[in-house]
PDB file of C-alpha atoms and ligand atoms in Angstrom:
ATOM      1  CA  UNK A 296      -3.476  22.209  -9.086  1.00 75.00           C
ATOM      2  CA  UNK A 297      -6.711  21.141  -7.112  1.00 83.00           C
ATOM      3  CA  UNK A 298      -9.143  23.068  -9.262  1.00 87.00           C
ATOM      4  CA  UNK A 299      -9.796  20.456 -12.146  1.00 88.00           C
ATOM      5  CA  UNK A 300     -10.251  17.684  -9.891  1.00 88.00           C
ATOM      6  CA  UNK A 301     -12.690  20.033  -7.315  1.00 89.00           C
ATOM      7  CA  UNK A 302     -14.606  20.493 -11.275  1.00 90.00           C
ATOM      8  CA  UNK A 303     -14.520  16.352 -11.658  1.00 88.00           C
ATOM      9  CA  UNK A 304     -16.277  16.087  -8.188  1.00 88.00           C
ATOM     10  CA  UNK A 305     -18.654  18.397  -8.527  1.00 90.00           C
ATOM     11  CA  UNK A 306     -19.657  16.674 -11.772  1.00 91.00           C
ATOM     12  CA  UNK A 307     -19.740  13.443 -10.615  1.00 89.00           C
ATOM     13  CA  UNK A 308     -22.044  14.692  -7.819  1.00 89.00           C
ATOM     14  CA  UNK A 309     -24.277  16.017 -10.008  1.00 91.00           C
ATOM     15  CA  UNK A 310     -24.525  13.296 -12.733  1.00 89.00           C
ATOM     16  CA  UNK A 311     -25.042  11.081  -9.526  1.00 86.00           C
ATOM     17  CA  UNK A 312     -28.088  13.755  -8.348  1.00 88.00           C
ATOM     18  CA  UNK A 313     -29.704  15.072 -10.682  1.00 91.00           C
ATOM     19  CA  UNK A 314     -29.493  12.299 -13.461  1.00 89.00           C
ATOM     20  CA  UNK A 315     -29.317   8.813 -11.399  1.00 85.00           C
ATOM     21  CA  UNK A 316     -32.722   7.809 -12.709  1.00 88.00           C
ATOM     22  CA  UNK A 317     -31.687   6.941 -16.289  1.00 88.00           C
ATOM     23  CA  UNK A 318     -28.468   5.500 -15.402  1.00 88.00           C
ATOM     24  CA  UNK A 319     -27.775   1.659 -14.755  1.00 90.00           C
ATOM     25  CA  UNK A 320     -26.901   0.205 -11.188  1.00 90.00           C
ATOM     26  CA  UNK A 321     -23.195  -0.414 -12.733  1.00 92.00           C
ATOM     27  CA  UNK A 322     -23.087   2.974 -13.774  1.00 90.00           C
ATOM     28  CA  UNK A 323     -23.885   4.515 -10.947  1.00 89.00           C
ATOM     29  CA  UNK A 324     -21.632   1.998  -9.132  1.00 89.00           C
ATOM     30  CA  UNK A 325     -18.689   3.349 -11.381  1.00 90.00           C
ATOM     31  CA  UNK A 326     -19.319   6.712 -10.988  1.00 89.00           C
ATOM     32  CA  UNK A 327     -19.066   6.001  -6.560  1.00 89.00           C
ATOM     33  CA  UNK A 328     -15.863   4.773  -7.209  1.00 89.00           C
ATOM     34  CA  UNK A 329     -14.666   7.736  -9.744  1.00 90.00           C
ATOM     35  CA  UNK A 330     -15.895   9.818  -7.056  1.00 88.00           C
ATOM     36  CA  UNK A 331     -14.112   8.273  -4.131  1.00 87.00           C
ATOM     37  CA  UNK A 332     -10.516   8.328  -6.630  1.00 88.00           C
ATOM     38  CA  UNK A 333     -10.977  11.811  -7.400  1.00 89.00           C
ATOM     39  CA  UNK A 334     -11.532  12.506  -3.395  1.00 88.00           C
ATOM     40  CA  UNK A 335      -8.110  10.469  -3.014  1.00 87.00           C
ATOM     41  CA  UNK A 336      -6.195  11.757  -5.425  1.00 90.00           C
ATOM     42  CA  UNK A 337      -7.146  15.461  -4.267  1.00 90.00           C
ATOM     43  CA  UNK A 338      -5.595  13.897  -0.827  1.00 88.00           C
ATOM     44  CA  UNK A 339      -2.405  12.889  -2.624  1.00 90.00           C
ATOM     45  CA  UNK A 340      -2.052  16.168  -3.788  1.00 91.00           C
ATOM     46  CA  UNK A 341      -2.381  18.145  -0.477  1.00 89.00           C
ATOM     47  CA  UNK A 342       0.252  16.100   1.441  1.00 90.00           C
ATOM     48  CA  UNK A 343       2.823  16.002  -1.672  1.00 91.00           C
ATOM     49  CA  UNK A 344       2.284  20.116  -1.623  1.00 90.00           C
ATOM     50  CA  UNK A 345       2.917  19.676   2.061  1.00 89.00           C
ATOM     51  CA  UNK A 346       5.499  17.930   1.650  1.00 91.00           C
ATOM     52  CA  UNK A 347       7.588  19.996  -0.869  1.00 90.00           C
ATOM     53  CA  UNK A 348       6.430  22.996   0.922  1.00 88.00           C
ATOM     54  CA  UNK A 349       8.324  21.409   4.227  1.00 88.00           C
ATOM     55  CA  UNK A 350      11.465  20.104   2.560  1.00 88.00           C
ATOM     56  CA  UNK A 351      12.166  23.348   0.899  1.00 89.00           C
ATOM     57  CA  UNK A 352      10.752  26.603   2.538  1.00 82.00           C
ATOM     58  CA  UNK A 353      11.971  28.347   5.365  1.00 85.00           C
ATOM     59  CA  UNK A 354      12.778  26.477   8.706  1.00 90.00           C
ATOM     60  CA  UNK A 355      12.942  29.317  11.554  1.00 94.00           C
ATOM     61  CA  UNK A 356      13.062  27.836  15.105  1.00 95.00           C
ATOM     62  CA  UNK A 357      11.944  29.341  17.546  1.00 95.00           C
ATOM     63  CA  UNK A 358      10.381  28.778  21.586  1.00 96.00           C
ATOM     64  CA  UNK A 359       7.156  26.067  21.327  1.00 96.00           C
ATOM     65  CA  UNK A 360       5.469  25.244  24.670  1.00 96.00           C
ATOM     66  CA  UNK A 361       4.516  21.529  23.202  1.00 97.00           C
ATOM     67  CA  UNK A 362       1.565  20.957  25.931  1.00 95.00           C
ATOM     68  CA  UNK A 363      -0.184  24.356  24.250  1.00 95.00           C
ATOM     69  CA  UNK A 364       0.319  23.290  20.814  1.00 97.00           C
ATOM     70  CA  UNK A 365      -0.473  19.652  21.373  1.00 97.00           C
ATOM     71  CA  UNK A 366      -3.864  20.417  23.198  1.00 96.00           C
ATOM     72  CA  UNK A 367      -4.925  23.028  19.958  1.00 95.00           C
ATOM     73  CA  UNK A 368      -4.358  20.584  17.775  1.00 96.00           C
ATOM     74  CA  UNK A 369      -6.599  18.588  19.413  1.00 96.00           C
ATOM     75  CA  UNK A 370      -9.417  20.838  19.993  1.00 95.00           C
ATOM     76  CA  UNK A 371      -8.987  21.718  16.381  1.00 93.00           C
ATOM     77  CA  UNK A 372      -8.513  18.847  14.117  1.00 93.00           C
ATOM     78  CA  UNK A 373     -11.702  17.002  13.358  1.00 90.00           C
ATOM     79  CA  UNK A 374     -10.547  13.371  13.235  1.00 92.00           C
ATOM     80  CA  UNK A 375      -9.237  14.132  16.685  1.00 95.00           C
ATOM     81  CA  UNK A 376     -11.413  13.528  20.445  1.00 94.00           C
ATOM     82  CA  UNK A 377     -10.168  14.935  23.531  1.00 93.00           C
ATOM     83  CA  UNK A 378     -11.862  12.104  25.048  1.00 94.00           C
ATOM     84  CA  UNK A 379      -9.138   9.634  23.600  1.00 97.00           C
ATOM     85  CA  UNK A 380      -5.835  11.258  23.850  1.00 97.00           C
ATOM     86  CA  UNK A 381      -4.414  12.117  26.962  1.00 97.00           C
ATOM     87  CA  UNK A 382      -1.727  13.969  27.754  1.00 96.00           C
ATOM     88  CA  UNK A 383       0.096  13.421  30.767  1.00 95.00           C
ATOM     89  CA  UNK A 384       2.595  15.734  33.441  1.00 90.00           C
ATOM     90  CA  UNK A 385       4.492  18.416  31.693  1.00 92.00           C
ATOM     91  CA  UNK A 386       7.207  18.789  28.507  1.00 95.00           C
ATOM     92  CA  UNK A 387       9.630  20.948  28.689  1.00 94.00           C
ATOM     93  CA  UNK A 388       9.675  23.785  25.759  1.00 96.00           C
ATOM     94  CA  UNK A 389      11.113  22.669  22.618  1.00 97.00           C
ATOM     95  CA  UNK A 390      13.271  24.424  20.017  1.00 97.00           C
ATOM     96  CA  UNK A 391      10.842  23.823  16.399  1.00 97.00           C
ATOM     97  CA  UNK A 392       8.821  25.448  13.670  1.00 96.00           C
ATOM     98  CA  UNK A 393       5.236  25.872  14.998  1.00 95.00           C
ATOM     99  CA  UNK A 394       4.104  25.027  11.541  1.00 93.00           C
ATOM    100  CA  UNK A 395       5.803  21.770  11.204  1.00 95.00           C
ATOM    101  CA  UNK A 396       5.825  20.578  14.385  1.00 97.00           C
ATOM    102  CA  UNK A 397       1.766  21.162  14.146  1.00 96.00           C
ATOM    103  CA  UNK A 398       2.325  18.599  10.808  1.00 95.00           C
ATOM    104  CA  UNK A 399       4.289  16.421  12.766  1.00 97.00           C
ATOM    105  CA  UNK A 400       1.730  16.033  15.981  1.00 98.00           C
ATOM    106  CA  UNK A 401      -1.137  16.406  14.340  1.00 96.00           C
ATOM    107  CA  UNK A 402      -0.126  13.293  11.640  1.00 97.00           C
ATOM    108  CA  UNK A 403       1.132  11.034  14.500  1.00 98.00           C
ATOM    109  CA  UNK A 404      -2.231  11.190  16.463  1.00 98.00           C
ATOM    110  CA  UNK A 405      -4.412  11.077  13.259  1.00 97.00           C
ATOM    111  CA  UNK A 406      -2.576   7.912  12.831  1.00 97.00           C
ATOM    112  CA  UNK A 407      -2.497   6.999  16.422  1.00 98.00           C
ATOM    113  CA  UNK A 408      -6.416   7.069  16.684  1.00 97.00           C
ATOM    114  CA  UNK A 409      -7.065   5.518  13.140  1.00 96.00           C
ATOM    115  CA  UNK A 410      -4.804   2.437  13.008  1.00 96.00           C
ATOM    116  CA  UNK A 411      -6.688   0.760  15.494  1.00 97.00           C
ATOM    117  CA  UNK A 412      -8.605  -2.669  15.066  1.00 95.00           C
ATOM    118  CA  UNK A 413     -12.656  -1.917  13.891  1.00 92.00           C
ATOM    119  CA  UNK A 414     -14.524  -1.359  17.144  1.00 93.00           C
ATOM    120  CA  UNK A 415     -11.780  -0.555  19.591  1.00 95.00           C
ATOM    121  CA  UNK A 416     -11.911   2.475  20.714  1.00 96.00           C
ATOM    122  CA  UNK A 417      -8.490   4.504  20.371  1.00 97.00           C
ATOM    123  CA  UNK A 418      -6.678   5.159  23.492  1.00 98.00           C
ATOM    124  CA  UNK A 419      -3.476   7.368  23.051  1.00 98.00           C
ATOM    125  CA  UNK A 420      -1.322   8.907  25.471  1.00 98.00           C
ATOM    126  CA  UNK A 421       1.130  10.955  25.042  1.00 98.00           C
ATOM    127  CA  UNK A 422       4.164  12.408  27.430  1.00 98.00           C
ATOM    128  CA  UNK A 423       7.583  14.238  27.513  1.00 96.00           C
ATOM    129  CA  UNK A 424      10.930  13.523  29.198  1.00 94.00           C
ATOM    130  CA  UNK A 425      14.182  15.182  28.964  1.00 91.00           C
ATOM    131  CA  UNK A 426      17.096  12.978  27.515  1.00 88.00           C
ATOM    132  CA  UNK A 427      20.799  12.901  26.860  1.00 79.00           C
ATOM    133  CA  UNK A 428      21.010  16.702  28.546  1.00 82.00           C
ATOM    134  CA  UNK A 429      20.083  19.118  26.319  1.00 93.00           C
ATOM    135  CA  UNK A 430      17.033  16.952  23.941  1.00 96.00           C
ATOM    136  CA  UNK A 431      12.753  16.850  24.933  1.00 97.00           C
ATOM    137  CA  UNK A 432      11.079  13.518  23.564  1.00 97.00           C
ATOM    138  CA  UNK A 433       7.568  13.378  23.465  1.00 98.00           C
ATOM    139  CA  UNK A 434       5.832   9.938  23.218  1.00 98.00           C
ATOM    140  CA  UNK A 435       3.140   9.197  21.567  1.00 98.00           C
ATOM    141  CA  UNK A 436       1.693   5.524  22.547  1.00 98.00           C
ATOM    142  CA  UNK A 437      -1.365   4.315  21.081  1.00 98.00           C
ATOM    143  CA  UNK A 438      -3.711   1.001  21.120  1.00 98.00           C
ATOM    144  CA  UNK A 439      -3.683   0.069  17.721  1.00 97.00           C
ATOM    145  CA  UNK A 440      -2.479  -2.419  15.370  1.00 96.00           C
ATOM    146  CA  UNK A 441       1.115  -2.205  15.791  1.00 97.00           C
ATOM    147  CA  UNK A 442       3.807  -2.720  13.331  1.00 96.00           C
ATOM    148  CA  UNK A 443       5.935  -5.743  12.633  1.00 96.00           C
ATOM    149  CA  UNK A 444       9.727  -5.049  13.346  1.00 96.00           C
ATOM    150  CA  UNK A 445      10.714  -5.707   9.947  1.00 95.00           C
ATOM    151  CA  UNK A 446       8.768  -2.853   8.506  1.00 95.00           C
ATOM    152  CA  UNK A 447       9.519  -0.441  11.086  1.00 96.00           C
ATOM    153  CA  UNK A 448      11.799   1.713   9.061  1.00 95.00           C
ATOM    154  CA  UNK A 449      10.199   1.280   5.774  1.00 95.00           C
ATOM    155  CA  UNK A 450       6.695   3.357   6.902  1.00 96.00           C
ATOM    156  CA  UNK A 451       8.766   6.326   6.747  1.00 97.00           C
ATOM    157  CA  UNK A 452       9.498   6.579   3.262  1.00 94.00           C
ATOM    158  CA  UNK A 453       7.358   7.972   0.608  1.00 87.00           C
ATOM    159  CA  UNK A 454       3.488   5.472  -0.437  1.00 87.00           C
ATOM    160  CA  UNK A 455       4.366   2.865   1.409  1.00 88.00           C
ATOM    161  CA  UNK A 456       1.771   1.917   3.755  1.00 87.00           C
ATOM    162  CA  UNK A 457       1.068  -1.919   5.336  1.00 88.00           C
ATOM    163  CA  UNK A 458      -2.748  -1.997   4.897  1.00 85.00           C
ATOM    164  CA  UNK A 459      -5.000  -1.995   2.080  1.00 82.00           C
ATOM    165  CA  UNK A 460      -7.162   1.821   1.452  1.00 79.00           C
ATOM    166  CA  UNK A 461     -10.108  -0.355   2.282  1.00 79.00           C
ATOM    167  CA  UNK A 462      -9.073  -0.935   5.921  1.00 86.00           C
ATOM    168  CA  UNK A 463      -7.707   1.902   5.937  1.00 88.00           C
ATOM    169  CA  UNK A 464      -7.755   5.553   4.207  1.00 86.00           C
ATOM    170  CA  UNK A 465      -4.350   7.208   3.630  1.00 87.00           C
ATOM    171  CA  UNK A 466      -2.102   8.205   1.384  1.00 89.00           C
ATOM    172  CA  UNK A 467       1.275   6.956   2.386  1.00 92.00           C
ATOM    173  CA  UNK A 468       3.270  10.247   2.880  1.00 94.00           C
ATOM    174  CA  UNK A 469       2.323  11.049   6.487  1.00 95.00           C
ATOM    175  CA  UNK A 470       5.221   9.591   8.105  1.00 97.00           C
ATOM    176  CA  UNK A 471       7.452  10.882   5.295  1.00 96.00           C
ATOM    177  CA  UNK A 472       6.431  14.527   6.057  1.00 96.00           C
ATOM    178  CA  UNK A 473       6.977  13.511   9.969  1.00 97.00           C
ATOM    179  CA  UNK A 474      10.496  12.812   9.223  1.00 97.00           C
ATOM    180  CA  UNK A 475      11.475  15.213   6.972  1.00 96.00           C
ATOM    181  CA  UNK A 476       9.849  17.613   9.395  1.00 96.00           C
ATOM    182  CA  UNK A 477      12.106  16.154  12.320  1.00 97.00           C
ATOM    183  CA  UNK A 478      14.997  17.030  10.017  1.00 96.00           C
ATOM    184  CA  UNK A 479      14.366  20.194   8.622  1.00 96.00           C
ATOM    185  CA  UNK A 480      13.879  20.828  12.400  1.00 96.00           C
ATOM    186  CA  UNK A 481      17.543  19.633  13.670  1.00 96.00           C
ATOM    187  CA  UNK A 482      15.653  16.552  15.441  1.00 97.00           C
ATOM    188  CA  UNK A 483      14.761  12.811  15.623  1.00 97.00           C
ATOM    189  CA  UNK A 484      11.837  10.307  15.164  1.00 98.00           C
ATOM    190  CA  UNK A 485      11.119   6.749  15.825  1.00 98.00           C
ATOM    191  CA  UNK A 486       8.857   4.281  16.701  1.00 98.00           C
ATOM    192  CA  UNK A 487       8.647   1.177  19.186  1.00 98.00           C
ATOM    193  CA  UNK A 488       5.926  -1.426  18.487  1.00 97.00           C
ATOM    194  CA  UNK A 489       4.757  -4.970  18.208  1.00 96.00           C
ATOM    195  CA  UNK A 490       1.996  -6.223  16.341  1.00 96.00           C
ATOM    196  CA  UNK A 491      -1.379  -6.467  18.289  1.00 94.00           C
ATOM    197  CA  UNK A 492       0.604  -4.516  20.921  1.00 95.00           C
ATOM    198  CA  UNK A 493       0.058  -0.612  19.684  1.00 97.00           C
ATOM    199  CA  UNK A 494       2.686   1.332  18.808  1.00 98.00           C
ATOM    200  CA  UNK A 495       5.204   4.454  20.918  1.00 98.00           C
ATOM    201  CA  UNK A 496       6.036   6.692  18.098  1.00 98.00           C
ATOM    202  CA  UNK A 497       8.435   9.669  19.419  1.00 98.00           C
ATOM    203  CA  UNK A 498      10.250  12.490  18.452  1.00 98.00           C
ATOM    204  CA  UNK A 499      13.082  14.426  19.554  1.00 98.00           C
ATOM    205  CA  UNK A 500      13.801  18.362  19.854  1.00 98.00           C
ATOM    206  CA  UNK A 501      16.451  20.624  21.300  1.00 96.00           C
ATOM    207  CA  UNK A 502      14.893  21.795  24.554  1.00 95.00           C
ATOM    208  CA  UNK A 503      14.283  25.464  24.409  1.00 94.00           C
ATOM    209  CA  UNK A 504      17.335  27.208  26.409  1.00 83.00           C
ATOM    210  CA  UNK A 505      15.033  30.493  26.870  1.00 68.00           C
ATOM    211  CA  UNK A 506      13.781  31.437  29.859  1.00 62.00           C
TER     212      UNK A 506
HETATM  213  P1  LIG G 860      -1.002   6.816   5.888  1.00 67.65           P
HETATM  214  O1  LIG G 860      -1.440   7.055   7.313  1.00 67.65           O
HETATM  215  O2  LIG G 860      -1.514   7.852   4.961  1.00 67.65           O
HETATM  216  O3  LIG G 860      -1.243   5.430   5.425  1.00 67.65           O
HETATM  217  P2  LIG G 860       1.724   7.220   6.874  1.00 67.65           P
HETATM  218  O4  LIG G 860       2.953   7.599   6.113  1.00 67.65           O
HETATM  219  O5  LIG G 860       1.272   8.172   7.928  1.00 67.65           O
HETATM  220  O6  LIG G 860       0.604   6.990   5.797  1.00 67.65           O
HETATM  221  O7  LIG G 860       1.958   5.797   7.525  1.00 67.65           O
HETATM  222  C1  LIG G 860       2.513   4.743   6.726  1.00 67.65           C
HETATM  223  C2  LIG G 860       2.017   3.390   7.215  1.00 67.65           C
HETATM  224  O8  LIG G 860       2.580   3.111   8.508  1.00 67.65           O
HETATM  225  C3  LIG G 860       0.510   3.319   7.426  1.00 67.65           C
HETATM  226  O9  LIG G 860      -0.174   3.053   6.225  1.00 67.65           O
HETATM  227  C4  LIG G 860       0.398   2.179   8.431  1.00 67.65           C
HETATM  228  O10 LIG G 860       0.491   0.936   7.756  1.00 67.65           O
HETATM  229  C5  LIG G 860       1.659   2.359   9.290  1.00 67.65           C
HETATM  230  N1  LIG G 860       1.368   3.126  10.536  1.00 67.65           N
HETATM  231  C6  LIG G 860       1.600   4.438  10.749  1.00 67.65           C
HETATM  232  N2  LIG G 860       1.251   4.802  12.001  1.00 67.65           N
HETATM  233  C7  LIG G 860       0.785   3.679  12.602  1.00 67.65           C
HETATM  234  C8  LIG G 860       0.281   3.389  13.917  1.00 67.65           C
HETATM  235  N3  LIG G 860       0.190   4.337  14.868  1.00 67.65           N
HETATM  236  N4  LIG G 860      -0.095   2.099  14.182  1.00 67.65           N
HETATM  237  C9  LIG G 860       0.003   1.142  13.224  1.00 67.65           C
HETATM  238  N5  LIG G 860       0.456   1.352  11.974  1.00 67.65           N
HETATM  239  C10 LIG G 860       0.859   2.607  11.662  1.00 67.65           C
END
């Protein structure tokens, strides 16, 4: 599905290299923003696979230590620092699909550290408790924008995002595959925020009864 727009890509970039010379500063202007829509779409297209890959394959739960996971995924993801996410004391083991629990953590901090105003340097933290007996939630609490009330519930469904692509690069279906994910997964997620206050997104999982 990705292959003809990889092809449109790799032409632009090469009209753009090896042929700039003869074409016009609006040309080339055009072709910068052909390129940057075929880069986006190709993004569209990765997180709606993810998502129908999520809402319909198989869901097996088993044991995840969430400190482990949570610290790979930020060794590992590139848009991530170790430097600005902290996690703090312990979280008790969780009952959840490695896979989409690594989908679910690793879109709420890429969101955590990107929503913040330009300049500001992103500051999350993130922590476990046990509630209501028998559930783990794991807060994530950032520095960023924050979200008006009104809108809280709305981020979670499918392109709907409250800042324009040039502020900010997404697609829209991040917090879609979060909650689907939370589903699929017998669990919860929610957010607490104000504007210009950051935002405490956290999920919910049945605590792990194995030893
Ligand atoms: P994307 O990140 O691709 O825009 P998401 O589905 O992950 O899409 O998020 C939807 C919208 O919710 C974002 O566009 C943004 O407006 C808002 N949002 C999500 N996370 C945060 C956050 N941590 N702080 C402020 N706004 C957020």
């Amino acid at each position: 599905m990705r292959a003809p727009l990889r092809a449109m890509q790799g032409f632009a970039a090469v009209l753009e290299e090896d042929f700039a010379q003869g074409l016009a500063p609006e040309a080339k202007q055009y072709l910068r923003r052909l390129a940057a829509s075929a880069v986006r779409l190709d993004a569209l297209i990765r997180d709606v696979l993810n998502y129908s890959k999520l809402a319909r394959g198989e869901m097996v739960l088993a044991r995840v230590e969430p400190q482990d996971l949570i610290k790979e995924i930020v060794e590992s993801y590139p848009n991530l620092r170790p430097t600005e996410i902290h996690l703090e004391g312990s979280i008790p083991p969780v009952l959840a699909n490695r896979a989409a629990l690594t989908q679910v953590v690793s879109n709420l901090l890429g969101n955590a550290v990107k929503f913040v105003v330009r300049g500001v340097q992103p500051h999350v933290k993130v922590w476990g408790e046990s509630t209501r007996g028998e559930w783990v939630r794991i807060w994530f609490e950032d520095n960023g924008i924050g979200i008006r009330r009104e809108v809280q519930e709305r981020i979670f469904h499918m392109f709907q995002r409250l800042n324009s692509p040039d502020d900010y690069e997404g697609t829209g279906i991040g917090l879609t595959i979060v909650r689907k994910a939370m589903e699929r997964m017998g669990g919860k997620v929610g957010v607490e925020s104000e504007p210009g206050m950051g935002s405490r997104f956290w999920i919910e999982l049945k605590k792990s009864a194995e030893p």
